[in-house]
Amino acid sequence: MTADEHLLILVLALLLDRIVGDPDWLWQRVPHPVVLFGKAISSFDSRFNAKHLPGVLRRRNGMMSIIALLMGAVIVGWAIHGLLAFFGWLGILVEAALVAVFLAQKSLADHVGEVSRALRSNGLEGGRLAVSRIVGRDPETLDEPGICRAAIESLAENFSDGVVAPALWYGIFGLPGLFFYKMLNTADSMIGHKSETYVDFGRAAARLDDIANWPAARLSILLIAVGALVKRGISALGNAIRVAVRDGGLHRSPNSGRPEAAMAGALDIQLAGPRIYGGEVVREPMINGAGRDTATVSDIEAGISIFYSACSMLTLLAFLGFLLLL
């Protein structure tokens, strides 16, 4: 397939994911591709990350493992793409459906929206339960503004690595690039954290994931800013860009802070700051410290509105690219 066909497929996939999302009835019957990626990662983890191995060896094993996993993902993506290319328009439609599986527009908005609905209908305990499904921090330590901030942060961060990054990798490198990115991103979420078990074995996966997400995190700033312009006016656009440029680097991640800061500016609220994970306090500076210090349920709903507008801008950008190449 040519570059313009890749972008056409991406547009179709973005539209399909926006409308359908991740249907539970399907994934209750067949394994999600990311689940298969996870099983492959777990297999390498159990074989090459034994506790008795010295750190240097575990680090080497981790590097070789992620290289093998990424090569395997590229080969599988290339093989599936090559097979679908024989079927013309039917192959294009099937590939669009496959790409949509790896995007997270509707599912992300639904999960974050469930937090606001739970807070409105079931109060603090309902909100804590809902937010515990999308963030890793200790929910029992969160008050209502903390729950709202956590939901908005998850929305912004996952917009970058759950929507923009897979779309970007597919748009440039096709199905092999998309499989490469999703394998790497799944590995980072499974073995890329700095626990005693994975500080060495997952080091290469974490570093590579930071590199792979760098472009999407910066593009996310512009998309959120334009989404804010559409929903909240010119001042929200300027504030989103200004806060992202100023505070995007305050986050412990080289990428996550960029879309979070843009969303904080768009909504004029404070995000990040000290948080508790597994009983341990993670102290970080407050993003947009001059913004409102109390996030509300209405801020979650406004954030989802900006998120969907940003997703529409991404789809429009892909469509314009298709027209230019055509």
PDB file of N, CA and C in Angstrom, residues 84 118 194 230 250 255:
ATOM      1  N   LEU A  84      -3.226  -8.801   3.603  1.00  0.00           N
ATOM      2  CA  LEU A  84      -4.408  -7.984   3.335  1.00  0.00           C
ATOM      3  C   LEU A  84      -4.296  -7.231   2.015  1.00  0.00           C
ATOM      4  N   ALA A 118     -19.870   8.454  38.330  1.00  0.00           N
ATOM      5  CA  ALA A 118     -19.846   7.815  39.645  1.00  0.00           C
ATOM      6  C   ALA A 118     -19.842   8.858  40.760  1.00  0.00           C
ATOM      7  N   LYS A 194      10.323   1.135  37.824  1.00  0.00           N
ATOM      8  CA  LYS A 194      11.587   1.019  38.551  1.00  0.00           C
ATOM      9  C   LYS A 194      11.440   0.247  39.862  1.00  0.00           C
ATOM     10  N   VAL A 230     -11.617  25.355  20.061  1.00  0.00           N
ATOM     11  CA  VAL A 230     -12.963  25.044  19.553  1.00  0.00           C
ATOM     12  C   VAL A 230     -13.994  25.084  20.668  1.00  0.00           C
ATOM     13  N   LEU A 250       7.991  19.550  34.060  1.00  0.00           N
ATOM     14  CA  LEU A 250       7.998  19.352  35.506  1.00  0.00           C
ATOM     15  C   LEU A 250       7.652  17.922  35.909  1.00  0.00           C
ATOM     16  N   ASN A 255       7.587  12.773  28.736  1.00  0.00           N
ATOM     17  CA  ASN A 255       6.501  12.945  27.774  1.00  0.00           C
ATOM     18  C   ASN A 255       5.148  13.239  28.411  1.00  0.00           C
TER      19      ASN A 255
END
